[in-house]
Coordinates of C-alpha atoms and ligand atoms in Angstrom, one line a residue:
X228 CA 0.0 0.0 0.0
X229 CA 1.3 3.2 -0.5
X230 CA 0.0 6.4 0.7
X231 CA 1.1 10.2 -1.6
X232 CA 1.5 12.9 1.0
X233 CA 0.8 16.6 -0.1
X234 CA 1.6 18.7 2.9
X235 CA 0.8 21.9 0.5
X236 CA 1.4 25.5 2.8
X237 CA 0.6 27.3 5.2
X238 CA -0.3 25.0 8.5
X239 CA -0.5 22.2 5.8
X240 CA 3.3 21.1 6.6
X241 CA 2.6 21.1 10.6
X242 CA 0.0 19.0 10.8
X243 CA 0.4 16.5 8.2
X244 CA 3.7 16.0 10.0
X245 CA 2.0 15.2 12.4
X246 CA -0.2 12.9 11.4
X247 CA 2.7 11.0 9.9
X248 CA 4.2 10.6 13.0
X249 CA 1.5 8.9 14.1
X250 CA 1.0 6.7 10.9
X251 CA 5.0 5.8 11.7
X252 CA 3.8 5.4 15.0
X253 CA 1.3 2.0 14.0
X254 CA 4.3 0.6 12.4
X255 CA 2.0 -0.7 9.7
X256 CA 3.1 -2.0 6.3
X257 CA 2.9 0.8 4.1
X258 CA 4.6 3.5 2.1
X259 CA 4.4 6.9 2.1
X260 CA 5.9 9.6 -0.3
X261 CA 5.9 13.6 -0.1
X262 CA 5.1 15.8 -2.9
X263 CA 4.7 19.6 -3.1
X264 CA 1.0 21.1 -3.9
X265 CA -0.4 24.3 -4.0
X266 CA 1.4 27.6 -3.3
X267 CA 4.7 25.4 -2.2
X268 CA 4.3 23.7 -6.0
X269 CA 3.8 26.7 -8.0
X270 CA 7.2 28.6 -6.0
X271 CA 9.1 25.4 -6.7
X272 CA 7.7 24.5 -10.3
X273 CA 5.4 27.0 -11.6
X274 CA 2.5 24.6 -11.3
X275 CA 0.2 24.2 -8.0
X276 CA -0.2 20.9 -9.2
X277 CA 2.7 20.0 -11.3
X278 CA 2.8 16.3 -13.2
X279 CA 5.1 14.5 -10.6
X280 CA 2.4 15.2 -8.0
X281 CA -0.6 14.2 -9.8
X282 CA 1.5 11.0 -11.0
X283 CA 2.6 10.2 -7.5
X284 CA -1.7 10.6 -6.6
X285 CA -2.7 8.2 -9.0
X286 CA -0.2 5.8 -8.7
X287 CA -0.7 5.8 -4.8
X288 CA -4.2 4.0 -2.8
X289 CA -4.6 7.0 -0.5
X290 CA -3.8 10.8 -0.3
X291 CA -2.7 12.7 2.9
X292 CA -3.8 16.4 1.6
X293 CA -2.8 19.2 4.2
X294 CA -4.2 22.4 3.0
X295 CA -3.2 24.7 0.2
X296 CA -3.6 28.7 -0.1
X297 CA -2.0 31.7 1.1
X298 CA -3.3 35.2 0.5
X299 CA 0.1 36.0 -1.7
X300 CA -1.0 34.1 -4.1
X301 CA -4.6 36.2 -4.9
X302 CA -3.5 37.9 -7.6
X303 CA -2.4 34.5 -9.8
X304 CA -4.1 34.0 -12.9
X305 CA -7.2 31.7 -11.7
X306 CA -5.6 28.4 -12.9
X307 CA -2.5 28.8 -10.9
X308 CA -3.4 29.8 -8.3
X309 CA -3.1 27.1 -5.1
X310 CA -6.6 25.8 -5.3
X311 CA -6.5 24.4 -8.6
X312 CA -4.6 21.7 -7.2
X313 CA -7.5 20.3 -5.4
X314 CA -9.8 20.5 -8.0
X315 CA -7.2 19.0 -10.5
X316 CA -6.6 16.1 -7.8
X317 CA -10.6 15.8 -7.6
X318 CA -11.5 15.7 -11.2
X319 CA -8.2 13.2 -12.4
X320 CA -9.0 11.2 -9.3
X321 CA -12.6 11.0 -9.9
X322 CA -13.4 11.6 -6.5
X323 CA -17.0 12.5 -6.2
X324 CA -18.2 11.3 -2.6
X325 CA -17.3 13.5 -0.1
X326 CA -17.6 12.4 3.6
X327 CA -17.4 15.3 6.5
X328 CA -18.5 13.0 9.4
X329 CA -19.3 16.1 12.0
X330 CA -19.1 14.4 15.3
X331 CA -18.7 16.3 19.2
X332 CA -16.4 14.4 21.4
X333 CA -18.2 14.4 25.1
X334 CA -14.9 16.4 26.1
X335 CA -15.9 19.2 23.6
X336 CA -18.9 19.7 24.3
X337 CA -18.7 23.5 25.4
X338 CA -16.9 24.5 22.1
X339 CA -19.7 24.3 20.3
X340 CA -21.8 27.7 19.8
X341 CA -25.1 25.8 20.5
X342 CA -26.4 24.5 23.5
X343 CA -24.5 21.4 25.2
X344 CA -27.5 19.0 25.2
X345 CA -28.3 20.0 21.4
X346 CA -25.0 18.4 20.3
X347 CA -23.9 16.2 23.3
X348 CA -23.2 13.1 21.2
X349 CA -23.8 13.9 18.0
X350 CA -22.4 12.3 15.3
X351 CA -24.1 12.9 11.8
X352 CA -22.7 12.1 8.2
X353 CA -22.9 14.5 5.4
X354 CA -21.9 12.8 2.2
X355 CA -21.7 15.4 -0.2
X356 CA -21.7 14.9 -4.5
X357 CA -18.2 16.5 -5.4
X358 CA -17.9 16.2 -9.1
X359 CA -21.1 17.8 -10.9
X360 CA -23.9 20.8 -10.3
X361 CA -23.7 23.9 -10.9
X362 CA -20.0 23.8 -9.8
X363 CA -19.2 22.3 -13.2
X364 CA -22.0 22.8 -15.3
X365 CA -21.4 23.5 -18.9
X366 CA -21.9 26.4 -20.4
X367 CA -21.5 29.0 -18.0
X368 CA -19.8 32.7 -18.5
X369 CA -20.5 36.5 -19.1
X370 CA -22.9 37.5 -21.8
X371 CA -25.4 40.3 -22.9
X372 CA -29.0 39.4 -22.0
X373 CA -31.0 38.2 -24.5
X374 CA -34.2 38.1 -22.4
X375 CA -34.6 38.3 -18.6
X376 CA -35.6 41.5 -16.4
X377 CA -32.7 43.2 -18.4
X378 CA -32.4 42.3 -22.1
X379 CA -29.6 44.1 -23.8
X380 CA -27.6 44.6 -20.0
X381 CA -24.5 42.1 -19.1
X382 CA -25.2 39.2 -17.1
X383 CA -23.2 36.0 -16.1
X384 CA -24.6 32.5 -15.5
X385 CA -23.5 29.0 -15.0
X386 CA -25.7 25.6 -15.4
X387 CA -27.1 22.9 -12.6
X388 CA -26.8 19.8 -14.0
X389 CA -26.8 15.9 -13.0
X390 CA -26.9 12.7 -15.1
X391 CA -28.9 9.5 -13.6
X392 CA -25.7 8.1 -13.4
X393 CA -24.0 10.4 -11.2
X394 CA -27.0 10.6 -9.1
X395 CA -27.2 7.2 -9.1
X396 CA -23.6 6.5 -7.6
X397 CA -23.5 8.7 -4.5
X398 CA -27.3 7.6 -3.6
X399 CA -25.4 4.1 -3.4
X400 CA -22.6 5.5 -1.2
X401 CA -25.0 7.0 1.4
X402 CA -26.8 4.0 1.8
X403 CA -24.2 2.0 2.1
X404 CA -22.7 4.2 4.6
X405 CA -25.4 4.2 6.4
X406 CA -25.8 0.3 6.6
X407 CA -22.3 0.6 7.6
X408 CA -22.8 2.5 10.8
X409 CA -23.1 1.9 14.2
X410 CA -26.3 4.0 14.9
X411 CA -29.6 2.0 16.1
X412 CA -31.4 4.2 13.1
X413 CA -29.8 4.0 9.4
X414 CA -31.3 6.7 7.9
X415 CA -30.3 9.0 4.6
X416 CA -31.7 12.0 4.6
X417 CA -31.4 13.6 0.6
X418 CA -31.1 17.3 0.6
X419 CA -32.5 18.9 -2.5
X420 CA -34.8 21.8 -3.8
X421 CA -36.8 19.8 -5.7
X422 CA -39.5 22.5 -5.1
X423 CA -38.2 25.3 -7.1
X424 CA -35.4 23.2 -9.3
X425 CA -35.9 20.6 -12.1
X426 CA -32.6 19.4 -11.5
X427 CA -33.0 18.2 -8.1
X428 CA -36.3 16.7 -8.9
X429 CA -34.6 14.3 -11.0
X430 CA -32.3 14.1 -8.1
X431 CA -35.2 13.3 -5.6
X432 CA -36.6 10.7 -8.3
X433 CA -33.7 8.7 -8.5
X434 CA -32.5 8.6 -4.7
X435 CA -36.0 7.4 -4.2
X436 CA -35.7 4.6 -6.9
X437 CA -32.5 3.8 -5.5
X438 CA -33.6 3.7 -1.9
X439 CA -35.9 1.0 -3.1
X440 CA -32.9 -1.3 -3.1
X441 CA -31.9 -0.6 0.7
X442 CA -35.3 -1.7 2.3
X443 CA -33.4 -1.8 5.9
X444 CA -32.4 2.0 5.6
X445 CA -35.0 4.4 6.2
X446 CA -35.0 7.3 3.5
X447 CA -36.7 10.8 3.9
X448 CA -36.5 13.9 2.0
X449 CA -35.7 17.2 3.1
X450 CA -35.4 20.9 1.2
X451 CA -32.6 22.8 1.6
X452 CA -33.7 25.7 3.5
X453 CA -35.4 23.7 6.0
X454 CA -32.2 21.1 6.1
X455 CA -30.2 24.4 7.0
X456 CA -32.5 25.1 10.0
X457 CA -33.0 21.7 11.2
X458 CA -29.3 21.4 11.5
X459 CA -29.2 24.2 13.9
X460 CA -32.5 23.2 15.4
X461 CA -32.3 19.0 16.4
X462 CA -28.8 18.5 14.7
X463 CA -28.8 14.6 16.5
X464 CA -32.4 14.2 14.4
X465 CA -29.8 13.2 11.5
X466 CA -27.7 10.7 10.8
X467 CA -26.4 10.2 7.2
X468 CA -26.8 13.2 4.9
X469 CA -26.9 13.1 1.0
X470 CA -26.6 16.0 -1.6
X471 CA -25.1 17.8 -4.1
X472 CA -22.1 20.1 -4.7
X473 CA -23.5 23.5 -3.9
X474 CA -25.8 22.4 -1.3
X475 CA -23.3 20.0 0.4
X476 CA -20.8 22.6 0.3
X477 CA -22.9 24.8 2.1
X478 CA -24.5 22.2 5.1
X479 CA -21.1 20.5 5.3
X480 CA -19.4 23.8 6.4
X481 CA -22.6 24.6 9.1
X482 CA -22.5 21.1 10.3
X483 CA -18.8 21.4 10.3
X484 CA -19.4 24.1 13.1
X485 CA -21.7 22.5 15.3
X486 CA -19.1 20.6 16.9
X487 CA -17.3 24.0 17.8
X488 CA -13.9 23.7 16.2
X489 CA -12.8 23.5 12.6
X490 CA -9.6 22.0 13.5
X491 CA -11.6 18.8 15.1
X492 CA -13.1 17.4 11.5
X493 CA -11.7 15.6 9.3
X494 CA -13.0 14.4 5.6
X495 CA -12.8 12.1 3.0
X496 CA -13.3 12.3 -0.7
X497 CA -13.4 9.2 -2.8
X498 CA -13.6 7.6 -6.1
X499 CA -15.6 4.7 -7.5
X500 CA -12.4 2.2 -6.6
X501 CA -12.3 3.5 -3.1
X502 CA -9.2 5.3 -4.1
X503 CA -9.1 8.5 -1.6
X504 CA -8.2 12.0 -0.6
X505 CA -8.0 12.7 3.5
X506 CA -7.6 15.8 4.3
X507 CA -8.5 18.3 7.4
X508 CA -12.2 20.2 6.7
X509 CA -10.2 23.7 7.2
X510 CA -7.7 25.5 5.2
X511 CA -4.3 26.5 5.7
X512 CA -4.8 29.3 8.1
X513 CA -1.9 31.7 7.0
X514 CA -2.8 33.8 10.5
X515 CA -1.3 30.7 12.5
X516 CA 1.3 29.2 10.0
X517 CA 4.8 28.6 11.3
X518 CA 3.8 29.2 15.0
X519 CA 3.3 25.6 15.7
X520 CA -0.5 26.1 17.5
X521 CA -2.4 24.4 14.5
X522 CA -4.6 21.8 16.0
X523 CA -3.5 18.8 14.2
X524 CA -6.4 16.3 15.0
X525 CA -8.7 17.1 11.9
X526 CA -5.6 15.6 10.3
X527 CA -5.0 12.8 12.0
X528 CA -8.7 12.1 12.3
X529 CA -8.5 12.1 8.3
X530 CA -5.4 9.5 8.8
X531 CA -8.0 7.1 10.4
X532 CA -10.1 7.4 7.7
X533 CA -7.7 6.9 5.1
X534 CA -6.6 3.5 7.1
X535 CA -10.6 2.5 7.1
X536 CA -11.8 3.8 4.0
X537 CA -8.9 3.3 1.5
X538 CA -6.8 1.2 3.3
X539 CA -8.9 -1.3 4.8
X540 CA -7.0 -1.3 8.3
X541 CA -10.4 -0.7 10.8
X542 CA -8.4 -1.3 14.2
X543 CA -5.9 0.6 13.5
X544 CA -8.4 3.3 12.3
X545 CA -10.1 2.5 15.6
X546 CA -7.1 2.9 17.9
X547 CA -6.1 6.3 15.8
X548 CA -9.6 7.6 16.9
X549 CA -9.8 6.0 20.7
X550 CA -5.7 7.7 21.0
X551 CA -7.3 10.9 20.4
X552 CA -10.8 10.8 22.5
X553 CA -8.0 9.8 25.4
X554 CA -5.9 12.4 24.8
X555 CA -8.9 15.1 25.1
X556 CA -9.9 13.2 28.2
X557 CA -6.7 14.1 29.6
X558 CA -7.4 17.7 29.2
X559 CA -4.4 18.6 26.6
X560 CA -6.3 20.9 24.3
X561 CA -4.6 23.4 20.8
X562 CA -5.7 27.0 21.1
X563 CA -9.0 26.6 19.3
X564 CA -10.4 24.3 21.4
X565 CA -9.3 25.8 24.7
X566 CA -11.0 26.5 27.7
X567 CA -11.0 27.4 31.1
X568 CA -9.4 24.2 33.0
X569 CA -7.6 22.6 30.3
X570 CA -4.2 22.2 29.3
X571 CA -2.7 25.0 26.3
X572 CA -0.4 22.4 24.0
X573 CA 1.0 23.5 20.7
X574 CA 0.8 21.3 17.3
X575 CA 3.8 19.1 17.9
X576 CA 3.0 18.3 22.0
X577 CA -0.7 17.4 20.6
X578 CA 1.4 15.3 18.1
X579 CA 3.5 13.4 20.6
X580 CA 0.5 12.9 23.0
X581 CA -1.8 11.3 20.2
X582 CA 1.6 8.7 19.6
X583 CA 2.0 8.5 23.3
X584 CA -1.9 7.6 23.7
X585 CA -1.3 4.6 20.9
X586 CA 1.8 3.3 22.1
X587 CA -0.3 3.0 26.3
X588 CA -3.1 1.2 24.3
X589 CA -0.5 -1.3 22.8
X590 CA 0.7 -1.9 26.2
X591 CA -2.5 -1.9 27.6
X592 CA -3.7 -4.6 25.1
X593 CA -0.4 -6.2 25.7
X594 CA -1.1 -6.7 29.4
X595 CA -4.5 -7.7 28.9
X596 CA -3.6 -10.5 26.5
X597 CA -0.2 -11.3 28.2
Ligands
LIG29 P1 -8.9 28.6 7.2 O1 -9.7 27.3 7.4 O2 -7.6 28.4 6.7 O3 -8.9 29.4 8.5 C1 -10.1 29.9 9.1 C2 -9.8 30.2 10.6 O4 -9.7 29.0 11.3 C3 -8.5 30.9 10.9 O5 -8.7 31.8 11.9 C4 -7.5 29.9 11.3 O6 -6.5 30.3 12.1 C5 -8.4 28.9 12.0 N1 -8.0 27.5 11.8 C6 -8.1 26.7 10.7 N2 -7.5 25.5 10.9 C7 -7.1 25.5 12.1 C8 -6.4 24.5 12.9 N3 -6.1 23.3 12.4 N4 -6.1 24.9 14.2 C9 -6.4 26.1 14.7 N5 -7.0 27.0 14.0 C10 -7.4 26.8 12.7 O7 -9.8 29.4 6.1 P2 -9.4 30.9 5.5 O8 -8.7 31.7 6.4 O9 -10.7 31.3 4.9 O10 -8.5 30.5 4.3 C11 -7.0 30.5 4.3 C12 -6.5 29.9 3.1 O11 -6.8 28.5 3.0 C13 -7.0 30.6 1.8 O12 -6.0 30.7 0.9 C14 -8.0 29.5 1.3 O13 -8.2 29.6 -0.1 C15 -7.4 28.3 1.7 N6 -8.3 27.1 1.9 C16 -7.8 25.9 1.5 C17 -8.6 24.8 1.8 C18 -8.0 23.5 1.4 O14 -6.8 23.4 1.2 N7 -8.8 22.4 1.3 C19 -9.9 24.9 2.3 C20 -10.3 26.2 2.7 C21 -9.5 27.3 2.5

């Protein structure tokens, strides 16, 4: 198995350092390989996503993606600029599910903006369609009105768009992610606007047709607006979340923040040969980078889905998350997730007590056995 790792900039190389550590730390059979992305790429080769990066990607079973993006880089014509690269990695990758599990560790509880006994426990999955809508609808651009409220002014406009196919395939990855969890309820919940928009009545057609196939997950239907609210309102009413680009771009970032801290969630995006990207759910927070506070958990919480999801190594995905609920038990907390009572750690000391955490369990387990 071998494993690409794209640190990219800004906080990018801190955490993913990080997480390696702690991948070293399993002492697993597998490879791993650096490569620059993003800002760090186009510096070094003039290309945020340069063809020894994308090779290395393809050829590998998983991705460890840091973040890319630094405001120096604003001014780059569009295509170079450090955010291509995740878009080039998504579209040559064909990853189109996106997972953000948004879960609130019992320790974290008062991070989260909402009250504690809204999101005490929560854990909710929003699978989100990466690949199509409006996000890469063809044609889109800048044009003089034809028609409209304005004819004869300029106007811009892109197109909303999904094949049965594509619709198809991520309705099959929510249900079987659902089937595949540990919650008494396995319910999908499909987000659309089906309402106002012809394309997501197609959408709600087909997730319906395909729900048929799944008779032991439950399958309701919910419009955006009111899936905005109800995620605010009874978040823990969810459990697995299904939708497209735009919307699930939208919800995943407000779920995100239910659980209080960006730097806690990790994600997974992945193609139709469970090929994957893991990479943190925030970016690379030039305000922090190079101070060493980063929280790196999102990342290493992505490193234990890239050991379940591409990698198929469940225990060890298992002990990555059970090193980290132990290590917030033990009141070590980053900056973001600080509070009165705890313990202030920088990125690395988070980093050596998530590694400390796995090797007790091994001796734990050891002791147990022995
Ligand atoms: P950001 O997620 O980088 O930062 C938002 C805020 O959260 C900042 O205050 C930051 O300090 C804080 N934060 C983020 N991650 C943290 C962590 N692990 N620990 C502690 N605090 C953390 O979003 P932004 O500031 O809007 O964007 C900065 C750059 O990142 C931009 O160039 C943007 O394009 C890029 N970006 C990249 C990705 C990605 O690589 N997938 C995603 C989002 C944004």
């Amino acid at each position: 198995m071998k494993i690409a790792v794209l640190p990219g900039d800004g906080i990018g190389t801190e955490i993913v350092a990080e997480a390696v550590r702690v991948l070293d730390a399993l002492e697993l059979d597998f490879e791993m390989e650096t490569a620059l992305v993003g800002g760090a790429a186009y510096d070094a080769h003039g290309h945020p996503l340069p063809e020894a990066t994308l090779k290395l990607a393809k050829e590998a079973d998983a991705v460890l993606f840091g973040a890319v993006g630094d405001w120096k880089y604003d001014t780059l014509e569009r295509q170079f600029r450090p955010e291509q690269a995740i878009l080039g990695l998504r579209k040559n990758l064909g990853l189109f599910a996106n997972f953000r599990p948004a879960i609130c560790y019992e320790q974290l509880v008062d991070a989260s903006s909402l009250k504690p006994e809204l999101i005490a426990g929560l854990d909710i999955l929003i699978i989100r369609e990466l690949t199509g809508d409006i996000y890469f609808g063809q044609p889109r651009g800048r044009r003089t009105a034809v028609d409209g409220h304005f004819p004869g002014a300029e106007e811009a406009f892109d197109t909303m768009r999904y094949s049965r196919p594509e619709v198809e395939r991520i309705a099959r990855v929510a249900f079987e992610a659902a089937r595949k969890r540990s919650k008494r309820s396995k319910r999908v919940t499909s987000v659309d606007k089906a309402n106002v928009l012809e394309t997501f009545q197609f959408w709600k057609d087909i997730v319906t047709e395909v729900g048929k196939e799944y008779p032991d997950v439950a399958l309701d239907h919910m419009y955006v607006d009111n899936a905005a609210m109800q995620l605010v309102k009874e978040p823990k009413k969810f459990d697995v979340v299904v939708t497209g680009n735009m919307f699930g771009d939208i919800l995943s970032d407000e779920a995100a923040m239910l659980t209080g801290s960006i730097g806690m969630l990790p994600s997974a995006s992945l193609n139709a040969s469970s090929q994957g990207l893991y990479e943190p759910s925030h970016g690379s927070a030039p305000d922090i980078a190079g101070k060493g506070v980063a929280n790196p958990l999102a990342t290493i919480l992505s490193a234990a889905m890239m050991l379940r999801f591409s990698l198929q190594q469940p225990e060890a995905a298992d002990r990555i998350e059970s090193a980290v609920k132990s290590v917030l038990a033990s009141g070590l907390r980053t900056g973001d997730i600080w509070s009165e009572g705890t313990k202030r750690v920088g990125t690395r000391e988070m980093g050596d007590a998530v590694v400390a955490a796995l090797s007790s369990s091994v001796i734990k387990k050891t002791s147990i056995t022995g």
